[in-house]
Tab-separated table of C-alpha atoms and ligand atoms in Angstrom:
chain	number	residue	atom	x	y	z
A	210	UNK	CA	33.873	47.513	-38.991
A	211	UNK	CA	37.538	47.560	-39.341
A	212	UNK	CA	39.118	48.245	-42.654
A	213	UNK	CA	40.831	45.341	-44.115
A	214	UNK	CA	44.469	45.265	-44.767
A	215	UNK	CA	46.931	42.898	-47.283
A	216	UNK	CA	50.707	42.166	-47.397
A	217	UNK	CA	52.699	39.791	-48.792
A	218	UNK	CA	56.851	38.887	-48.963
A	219	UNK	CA	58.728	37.031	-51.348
A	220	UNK	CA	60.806	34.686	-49.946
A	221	UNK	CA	63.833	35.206	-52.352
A	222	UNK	CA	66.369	35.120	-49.791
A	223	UNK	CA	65.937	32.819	-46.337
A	224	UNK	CA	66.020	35.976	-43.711
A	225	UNK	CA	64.547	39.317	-43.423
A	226	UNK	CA	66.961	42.677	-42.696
A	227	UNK	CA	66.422	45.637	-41.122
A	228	UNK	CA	64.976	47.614	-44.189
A	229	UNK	CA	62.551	44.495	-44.554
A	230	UNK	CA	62.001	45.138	-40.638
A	231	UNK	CA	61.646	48.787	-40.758
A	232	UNK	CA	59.961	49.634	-43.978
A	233	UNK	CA	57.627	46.555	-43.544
A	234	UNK	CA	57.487	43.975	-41.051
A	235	UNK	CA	56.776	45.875	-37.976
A	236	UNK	CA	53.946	48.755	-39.797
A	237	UNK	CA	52.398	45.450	-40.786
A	238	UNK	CA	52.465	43.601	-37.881
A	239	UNK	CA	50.975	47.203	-35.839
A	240	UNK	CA	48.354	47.073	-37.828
A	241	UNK	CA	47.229	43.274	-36.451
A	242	UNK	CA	45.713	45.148	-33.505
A	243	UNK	CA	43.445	47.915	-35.097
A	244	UNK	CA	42.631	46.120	-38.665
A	245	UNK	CA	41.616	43.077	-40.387
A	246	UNK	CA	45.098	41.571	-42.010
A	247	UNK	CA	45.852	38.818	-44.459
A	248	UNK	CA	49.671	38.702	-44.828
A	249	UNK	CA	51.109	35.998	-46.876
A	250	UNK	CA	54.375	34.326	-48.233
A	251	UNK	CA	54.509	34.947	-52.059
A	252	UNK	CA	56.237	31.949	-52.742
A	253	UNK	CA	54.820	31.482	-56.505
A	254	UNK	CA	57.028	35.434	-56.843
A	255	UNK	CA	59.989	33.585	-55.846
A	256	UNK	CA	60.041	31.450	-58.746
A	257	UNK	CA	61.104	34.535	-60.632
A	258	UNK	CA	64.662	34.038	-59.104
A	259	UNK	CA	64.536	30.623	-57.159
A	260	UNK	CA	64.734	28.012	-59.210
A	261	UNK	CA	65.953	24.825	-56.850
A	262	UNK	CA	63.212	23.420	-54.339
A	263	UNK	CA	65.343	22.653	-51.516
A	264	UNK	CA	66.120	26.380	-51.618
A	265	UNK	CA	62.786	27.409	-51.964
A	266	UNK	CA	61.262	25.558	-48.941
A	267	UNK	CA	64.281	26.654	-47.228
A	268	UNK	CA	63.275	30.438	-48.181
A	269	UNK	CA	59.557	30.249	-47.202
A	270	UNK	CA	60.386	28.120	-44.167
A	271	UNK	CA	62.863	31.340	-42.784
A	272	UNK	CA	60.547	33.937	-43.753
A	273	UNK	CA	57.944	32.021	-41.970
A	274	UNK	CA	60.019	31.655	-38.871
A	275	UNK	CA	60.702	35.268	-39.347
A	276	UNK	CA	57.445	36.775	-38.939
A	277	UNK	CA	56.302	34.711	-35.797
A	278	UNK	CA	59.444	35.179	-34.289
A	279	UNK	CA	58.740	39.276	-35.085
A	280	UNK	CA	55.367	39.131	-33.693
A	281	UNK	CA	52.750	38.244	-36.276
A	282	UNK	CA	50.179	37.177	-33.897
A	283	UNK	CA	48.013	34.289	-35.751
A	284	UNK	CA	44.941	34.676	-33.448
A	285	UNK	CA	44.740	37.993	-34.854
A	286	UNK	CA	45.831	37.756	-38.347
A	287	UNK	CA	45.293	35.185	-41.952
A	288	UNK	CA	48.652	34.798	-42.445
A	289	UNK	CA	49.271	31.948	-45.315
A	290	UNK	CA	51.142	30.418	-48.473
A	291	UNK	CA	50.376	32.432	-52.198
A	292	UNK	CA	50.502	28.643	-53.577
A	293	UNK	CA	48.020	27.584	-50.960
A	294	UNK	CA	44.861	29.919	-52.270
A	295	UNK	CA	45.213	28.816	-56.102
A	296	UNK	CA	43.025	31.400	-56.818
A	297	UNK	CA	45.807	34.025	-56.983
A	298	UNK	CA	47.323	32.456	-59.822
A	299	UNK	CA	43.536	32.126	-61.450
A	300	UNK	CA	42.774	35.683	-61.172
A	301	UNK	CA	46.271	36.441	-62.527
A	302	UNK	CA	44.979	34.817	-65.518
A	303	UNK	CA	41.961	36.755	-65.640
A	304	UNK	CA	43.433	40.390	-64.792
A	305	UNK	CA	45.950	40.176	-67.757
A	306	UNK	CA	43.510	40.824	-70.135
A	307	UNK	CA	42.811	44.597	-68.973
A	308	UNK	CA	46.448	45.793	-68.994
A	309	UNK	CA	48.920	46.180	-72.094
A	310	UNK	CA	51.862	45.484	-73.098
A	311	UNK	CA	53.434	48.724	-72.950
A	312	UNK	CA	52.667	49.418	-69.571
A	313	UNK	CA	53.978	46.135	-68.481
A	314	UNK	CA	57.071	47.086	-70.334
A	315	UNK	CA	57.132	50.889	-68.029
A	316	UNK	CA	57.323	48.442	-64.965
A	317	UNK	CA	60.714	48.796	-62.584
A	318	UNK	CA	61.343	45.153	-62.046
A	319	UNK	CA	61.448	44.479	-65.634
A	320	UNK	CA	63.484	48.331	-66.275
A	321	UNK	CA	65.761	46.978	-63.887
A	322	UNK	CA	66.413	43.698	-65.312
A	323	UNK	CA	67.265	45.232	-68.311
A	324	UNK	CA	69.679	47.805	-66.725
A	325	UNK	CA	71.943	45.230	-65.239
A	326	UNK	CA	72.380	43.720	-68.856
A	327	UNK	CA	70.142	41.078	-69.251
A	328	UNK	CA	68.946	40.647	-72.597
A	329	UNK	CA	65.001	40.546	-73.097
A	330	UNK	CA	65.863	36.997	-74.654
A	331	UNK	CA	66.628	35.763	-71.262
A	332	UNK	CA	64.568	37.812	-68.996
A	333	UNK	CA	62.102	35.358	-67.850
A	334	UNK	CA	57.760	35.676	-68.185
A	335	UNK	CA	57.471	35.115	-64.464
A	336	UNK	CA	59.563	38.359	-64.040
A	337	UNK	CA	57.716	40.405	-66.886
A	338	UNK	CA	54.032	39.045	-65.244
A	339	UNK	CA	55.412	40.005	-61.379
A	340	UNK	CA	53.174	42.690	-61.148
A	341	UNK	CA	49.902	41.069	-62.835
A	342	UNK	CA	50.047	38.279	-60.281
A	343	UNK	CA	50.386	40.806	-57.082
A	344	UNK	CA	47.465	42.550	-58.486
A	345	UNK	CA	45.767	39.633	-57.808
A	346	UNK	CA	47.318	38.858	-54.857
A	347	UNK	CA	45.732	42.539	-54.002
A	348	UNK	CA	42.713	42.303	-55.751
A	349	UNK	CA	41.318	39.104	-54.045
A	350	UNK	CA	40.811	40.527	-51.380
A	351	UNK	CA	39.346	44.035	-52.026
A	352	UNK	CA	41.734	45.089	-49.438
A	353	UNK	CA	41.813	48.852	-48.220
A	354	UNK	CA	45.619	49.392	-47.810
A	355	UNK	CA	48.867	47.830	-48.303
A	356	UNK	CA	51.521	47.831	-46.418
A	357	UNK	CA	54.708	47.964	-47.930
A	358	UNK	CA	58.693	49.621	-48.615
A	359	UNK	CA	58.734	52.437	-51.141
A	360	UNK	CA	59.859	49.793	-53.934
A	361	UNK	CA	56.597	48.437	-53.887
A	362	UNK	CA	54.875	51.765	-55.037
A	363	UNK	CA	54.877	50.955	-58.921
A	364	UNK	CA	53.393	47.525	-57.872
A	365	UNK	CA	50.274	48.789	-56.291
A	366	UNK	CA	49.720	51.525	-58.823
A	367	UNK	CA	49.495	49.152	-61.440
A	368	UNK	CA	46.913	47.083	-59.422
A	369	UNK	CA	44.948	50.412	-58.945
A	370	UNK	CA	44.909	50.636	-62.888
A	371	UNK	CA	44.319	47.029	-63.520
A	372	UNK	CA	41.679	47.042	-60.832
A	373	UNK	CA	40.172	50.674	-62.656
A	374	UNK	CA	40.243	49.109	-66.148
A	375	UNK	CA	38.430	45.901	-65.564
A	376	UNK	CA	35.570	48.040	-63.124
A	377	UNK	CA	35.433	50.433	-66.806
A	378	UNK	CA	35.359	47.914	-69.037
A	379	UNK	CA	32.484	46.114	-67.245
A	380	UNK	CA	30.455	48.609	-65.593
A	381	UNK	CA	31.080	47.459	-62.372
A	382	UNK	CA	32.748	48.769	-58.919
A	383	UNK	CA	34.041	44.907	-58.599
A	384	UNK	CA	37.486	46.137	-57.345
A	385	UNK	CA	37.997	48.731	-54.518
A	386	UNK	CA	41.271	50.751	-55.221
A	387	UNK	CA	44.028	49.720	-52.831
A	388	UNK	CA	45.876	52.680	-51.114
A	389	UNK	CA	49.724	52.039	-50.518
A	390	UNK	CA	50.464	52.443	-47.316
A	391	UNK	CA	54.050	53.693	-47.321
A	392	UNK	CA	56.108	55.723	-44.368
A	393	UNK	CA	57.913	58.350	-45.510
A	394	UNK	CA	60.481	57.700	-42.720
A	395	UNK	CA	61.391	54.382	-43.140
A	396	UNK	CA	59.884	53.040	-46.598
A	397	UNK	CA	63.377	53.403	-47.905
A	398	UNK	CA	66.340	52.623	-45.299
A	399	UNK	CA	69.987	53.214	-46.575
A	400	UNK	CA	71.684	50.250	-46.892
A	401	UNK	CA	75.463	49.543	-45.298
A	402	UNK	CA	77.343	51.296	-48.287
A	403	UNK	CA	75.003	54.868	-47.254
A	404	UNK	CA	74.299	54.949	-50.713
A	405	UNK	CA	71.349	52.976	-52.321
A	406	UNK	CA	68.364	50.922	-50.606
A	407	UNK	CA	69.202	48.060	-48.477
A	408	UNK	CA	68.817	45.164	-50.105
A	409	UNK	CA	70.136	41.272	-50.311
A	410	UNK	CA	70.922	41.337	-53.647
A	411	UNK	CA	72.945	44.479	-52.965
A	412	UNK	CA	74.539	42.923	-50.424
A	413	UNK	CA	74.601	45.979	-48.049
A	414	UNK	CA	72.204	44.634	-45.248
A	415	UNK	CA	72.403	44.014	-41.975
A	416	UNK	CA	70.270	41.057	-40.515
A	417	UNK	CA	68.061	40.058	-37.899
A	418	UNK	CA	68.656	36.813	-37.238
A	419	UNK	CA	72.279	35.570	-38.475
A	420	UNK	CA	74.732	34.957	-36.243
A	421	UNK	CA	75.935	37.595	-33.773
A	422	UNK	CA	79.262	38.029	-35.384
A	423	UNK	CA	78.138	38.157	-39.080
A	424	UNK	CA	75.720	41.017	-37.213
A	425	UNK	CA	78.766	42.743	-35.910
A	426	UNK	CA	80.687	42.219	-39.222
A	427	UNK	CA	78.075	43.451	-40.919
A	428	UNK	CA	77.949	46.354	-38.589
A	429	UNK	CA	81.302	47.335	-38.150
A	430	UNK	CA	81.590	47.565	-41.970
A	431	UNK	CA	79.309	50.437	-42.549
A	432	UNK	CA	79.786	53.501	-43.867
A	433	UNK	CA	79.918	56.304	-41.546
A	434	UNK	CA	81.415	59.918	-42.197
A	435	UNK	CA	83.710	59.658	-45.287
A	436	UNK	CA	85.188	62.649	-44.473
A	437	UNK	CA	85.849	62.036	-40.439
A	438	UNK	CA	89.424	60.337	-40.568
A	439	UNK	CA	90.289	60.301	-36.895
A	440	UNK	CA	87.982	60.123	-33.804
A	441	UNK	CA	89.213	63.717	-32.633
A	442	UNK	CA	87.511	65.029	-36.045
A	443	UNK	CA	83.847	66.479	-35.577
A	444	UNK	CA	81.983	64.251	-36.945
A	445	UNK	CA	78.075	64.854	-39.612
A	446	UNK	CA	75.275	62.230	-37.766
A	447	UNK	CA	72.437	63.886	-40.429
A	448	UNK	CA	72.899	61.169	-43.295
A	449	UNK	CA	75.176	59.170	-41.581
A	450	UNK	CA	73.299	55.328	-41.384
A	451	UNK	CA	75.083	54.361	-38.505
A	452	UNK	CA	73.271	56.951	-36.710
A	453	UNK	CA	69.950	56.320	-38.768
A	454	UNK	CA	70.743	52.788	-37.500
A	455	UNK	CA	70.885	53.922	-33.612
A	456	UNK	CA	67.685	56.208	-33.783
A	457	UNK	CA	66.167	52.462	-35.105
A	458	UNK	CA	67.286	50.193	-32.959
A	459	UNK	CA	68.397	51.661	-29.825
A	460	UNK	CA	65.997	51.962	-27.115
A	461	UNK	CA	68.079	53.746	-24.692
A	462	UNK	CA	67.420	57.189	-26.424
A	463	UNK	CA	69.843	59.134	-23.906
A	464	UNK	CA	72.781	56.914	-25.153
A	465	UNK	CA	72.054	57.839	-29.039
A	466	UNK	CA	71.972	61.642	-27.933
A	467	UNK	CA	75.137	61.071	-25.806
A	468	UNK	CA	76.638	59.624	-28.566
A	469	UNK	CA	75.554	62.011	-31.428
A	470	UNK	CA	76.945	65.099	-29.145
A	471	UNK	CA	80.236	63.170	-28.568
A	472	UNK	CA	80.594	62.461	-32.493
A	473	UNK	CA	79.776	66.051	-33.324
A	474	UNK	CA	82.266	66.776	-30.606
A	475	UNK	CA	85.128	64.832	-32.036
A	476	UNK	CA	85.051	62.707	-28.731
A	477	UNK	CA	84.032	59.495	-29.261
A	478	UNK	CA	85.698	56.805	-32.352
A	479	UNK	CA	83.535	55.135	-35.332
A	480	UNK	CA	84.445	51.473	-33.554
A	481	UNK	CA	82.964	52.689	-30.570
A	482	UNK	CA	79.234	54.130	-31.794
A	483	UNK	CA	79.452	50.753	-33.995
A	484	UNK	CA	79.842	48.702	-30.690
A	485	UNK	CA	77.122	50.364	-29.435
A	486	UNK	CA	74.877	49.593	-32.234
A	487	UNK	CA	75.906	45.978	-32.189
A	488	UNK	CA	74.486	45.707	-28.352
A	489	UNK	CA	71.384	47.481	-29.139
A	490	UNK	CA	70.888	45.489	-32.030
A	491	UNK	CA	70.930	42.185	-29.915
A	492	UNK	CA	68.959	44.175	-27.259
A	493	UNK	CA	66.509	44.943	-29.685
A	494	UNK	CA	66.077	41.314	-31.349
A	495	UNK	CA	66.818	38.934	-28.457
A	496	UNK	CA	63.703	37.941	-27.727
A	497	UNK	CA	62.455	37.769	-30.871
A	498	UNK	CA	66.141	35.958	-31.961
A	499	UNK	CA	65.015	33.246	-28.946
A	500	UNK	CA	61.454	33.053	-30.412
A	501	UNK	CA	62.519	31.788	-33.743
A	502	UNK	CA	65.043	29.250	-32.063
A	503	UNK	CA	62.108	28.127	-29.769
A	504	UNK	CA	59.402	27.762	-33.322
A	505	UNK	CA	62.069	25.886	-35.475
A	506	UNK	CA	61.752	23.076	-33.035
A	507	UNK	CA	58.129	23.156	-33.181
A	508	UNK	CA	57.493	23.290	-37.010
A	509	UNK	CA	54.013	21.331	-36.823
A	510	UNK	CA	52.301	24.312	-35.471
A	511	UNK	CA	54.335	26.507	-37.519
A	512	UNK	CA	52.625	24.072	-40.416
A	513	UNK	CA	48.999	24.590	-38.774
A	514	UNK	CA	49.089	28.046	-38.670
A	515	UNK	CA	49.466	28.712	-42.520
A	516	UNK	CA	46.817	25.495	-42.757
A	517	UNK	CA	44.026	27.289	-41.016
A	518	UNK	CA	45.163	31.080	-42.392
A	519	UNK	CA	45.105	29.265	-46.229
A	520	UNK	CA	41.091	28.077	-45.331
A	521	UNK	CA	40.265	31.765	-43.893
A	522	UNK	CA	41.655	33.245	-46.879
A	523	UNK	CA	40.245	30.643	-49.245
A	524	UNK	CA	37.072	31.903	-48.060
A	525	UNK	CA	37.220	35.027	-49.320
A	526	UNK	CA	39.267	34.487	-52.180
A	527	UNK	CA	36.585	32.183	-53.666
A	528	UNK	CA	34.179	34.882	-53.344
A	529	UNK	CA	35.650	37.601	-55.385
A	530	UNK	CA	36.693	34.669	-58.279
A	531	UNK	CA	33.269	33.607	-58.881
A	532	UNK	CA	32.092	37.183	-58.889
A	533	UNK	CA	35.056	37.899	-61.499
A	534	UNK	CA	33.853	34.880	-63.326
A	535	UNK	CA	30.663	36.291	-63.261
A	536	UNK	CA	31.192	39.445	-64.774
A	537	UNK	CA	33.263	38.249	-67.565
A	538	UNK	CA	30.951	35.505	-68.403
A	539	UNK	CA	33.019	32.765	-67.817
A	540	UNK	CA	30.282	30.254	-65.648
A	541	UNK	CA	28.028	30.701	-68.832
A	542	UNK	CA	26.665	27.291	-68.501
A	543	UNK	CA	26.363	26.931	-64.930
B	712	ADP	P1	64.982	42.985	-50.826
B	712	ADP	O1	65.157	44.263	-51.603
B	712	ADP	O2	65.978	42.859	-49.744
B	712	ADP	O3	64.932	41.769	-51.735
B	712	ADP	P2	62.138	42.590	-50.702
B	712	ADP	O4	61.978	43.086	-52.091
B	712	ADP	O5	61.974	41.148	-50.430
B	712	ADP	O6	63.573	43.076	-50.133
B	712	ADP	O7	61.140	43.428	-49.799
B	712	ADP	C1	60.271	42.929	-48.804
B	712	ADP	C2	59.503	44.079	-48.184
B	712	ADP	O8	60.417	44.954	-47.497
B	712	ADP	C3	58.796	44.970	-49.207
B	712	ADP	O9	57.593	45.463	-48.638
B	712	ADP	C4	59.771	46.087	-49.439
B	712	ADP	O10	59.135	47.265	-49.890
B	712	ADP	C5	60.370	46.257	-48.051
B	712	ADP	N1	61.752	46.745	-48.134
B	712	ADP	C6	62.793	46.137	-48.768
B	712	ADP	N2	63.928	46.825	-48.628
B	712	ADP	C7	63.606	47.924	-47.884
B	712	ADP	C8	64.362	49.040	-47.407
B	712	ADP	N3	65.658	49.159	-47.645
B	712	ADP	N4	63.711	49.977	-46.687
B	712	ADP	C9	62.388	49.865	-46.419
B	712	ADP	N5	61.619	48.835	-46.844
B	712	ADP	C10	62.210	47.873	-47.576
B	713	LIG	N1	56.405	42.141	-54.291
B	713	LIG	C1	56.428	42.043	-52.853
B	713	LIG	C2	57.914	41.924	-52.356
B	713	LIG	O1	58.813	41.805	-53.132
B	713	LIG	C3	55.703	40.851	-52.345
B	713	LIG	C4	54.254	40.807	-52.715
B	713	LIG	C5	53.672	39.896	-53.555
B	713	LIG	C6	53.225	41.667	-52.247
B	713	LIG	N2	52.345	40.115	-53.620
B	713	LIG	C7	52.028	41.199	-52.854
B	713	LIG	C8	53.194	42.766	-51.387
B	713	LIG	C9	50.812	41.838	-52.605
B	713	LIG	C10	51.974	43.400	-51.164
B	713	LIG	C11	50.780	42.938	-51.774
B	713	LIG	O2	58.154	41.873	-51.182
């Protein structure tokens, strides 16, 4: 039998970028071919941040687009809407009962929050709950690994102790623990500015689908060798993202080595390895960049598919809430 698998993405922003790609999308989308996977949209998480509906559907439209366009194969995935399967936001419910307080308040997203100088008055309960409702999102599924960016670690941890606490406190092996499936390599790409992860809020991404010259801008902008100041200097390609960026996306591995030799060198300029990464980049993505063009013209399939993956995981998710229900004595008069 082949171990089951579960992803999801918030749709905060309308595109993925290469971390997303990297760290994520394409470990997830191997794993169509040698596991069971349920990948959703968490579109009820992106009411932590997106509060205007036109935006929203906007958002979960593009990250849908995204992830056909990158290969999500529906024949051989569930791939659906959060809001679809109410029973994510039921268990949620449920599963909040067998974690505290203080260990909500340990949680990054909320640490964060607080970091950048929001006040706790303000901070909102979506954003405190985040992690309760992907436990659930986990949970539902009794899936065996998750696929995910580094980020995500805290997040599945906490659904391993949720998940331990309610089996304790009932007796029961209800909930499997999840294992986070995390690359070392590339759970945590460097964004644009070399420094911290790339992110959109950070602004320090580079895309996938935007248009070639926001690409290139994006591109050309990075930060390379601070300490290289003319293109005779010899140049450092260990920690240098550009070059992070070409062992990524390049497929013509004899061009990145050329190119790393003649940086070392002091024989080739910044504006030229950026070039390069620019044409590999549209290498790389053009047919998935023509994909997406060709599926936002055909949007009621794109509606079917995350129709039928909502009833397949429906299925299941049903299941494990009546057995939850069960255990905590809430179909008492049934
Ligand atoms: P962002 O930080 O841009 O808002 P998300 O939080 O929406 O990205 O992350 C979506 C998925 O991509 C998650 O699984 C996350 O762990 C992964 N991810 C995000 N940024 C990176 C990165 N820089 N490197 C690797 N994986 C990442
Ligand atoms: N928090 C994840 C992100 O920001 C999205 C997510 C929601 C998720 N529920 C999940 C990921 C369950 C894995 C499993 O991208």
């Amino acid at each position: 039998m082949k171990k089951r698998i579960l992803s999801g993405i918030t749709p905060s922003g309308d595109q993925l970028h290469i971390g997303n790609y990297f760290g994520a999308v394409a470990p997830q989308i191997k794993l169509q071919d040698t596991h069971e996977t349920y990948y959703f949209v968490a579109d009820l998480h992106a009411l932590t941040t997106v509060h205007d509906r036109m935006q929203l559907e906007k958002n979960i439209t593009g990250v849908v687009l995204d992830y056909l366009a990158l290969g999500l194969d529906p024949s051989k995935c569930v791939f659906f809407r959060q809001s679809d399967v109410a029973e994510h936001a039921q268990l949620a419910i449920v599963l909040a009962n067998y974690i505290s307080y203080g260990q909500m308040k340990r949680m990054h997203a909320y640490k964060d929050k607080l970091q950048t100088g929001a006040s706790e008055e303000s901070i909102n309960m979506g954003l405190f709950n985040y992690p309760i409702l992907m436990a659930a999102d986990i949970l539902l599924y009794k899936p065996y690994g998750i696929p995910v960016g580094e980020d995500q670690r805290q997040h599945i941890e906490l659904a391993r102790d949720i998940a331990e606490s309610f089996n304790k406190t009932y007796h029961t092996t209800t909930f499997p623990l999840p294992e986070p499936l995390i690359s070392k390599e590339v759970g945590r790409i460097v964004g644009t500015d070399g420094e911290r992860k790339m992110s959109k809020s950070l602004g320090n991404i580079i895309g996938i689908f935007d248009d070639e010259k926001l690409i290139e801008k994006q591109i050309m902008g990075s930060y390379t060798d601070p300490l290289r100041l003319k293109a005779t200097d010899p140049g450092r390609v260990e920690g240098n993202p550009i070059f992070l960026y070409h062992d990524l996306m390049n497929d013509n591995k004899e061009e990145v080595e050329e190119l790393k030799k003649r940086y070392r060198e002091g024989t080739v300029g910044d504006v030229e390895v950026k070039q390069k990464l620019v044409a590999a980049h549209m290498h790389k993505f053009g047919p998935a960049r023509e994909k997406r063009a060709e599926l936002a013209s055909k949007m009621e399939l794109v509606r079917q598919i995350l129709s039928e993956g909502a009833k397949k995981a429906k299925e299941i998710a049903q299941v494990t809430l009546a057995e939850v229900y069960n255990t905590v004595g809430e179909n008492g008069l049934k």
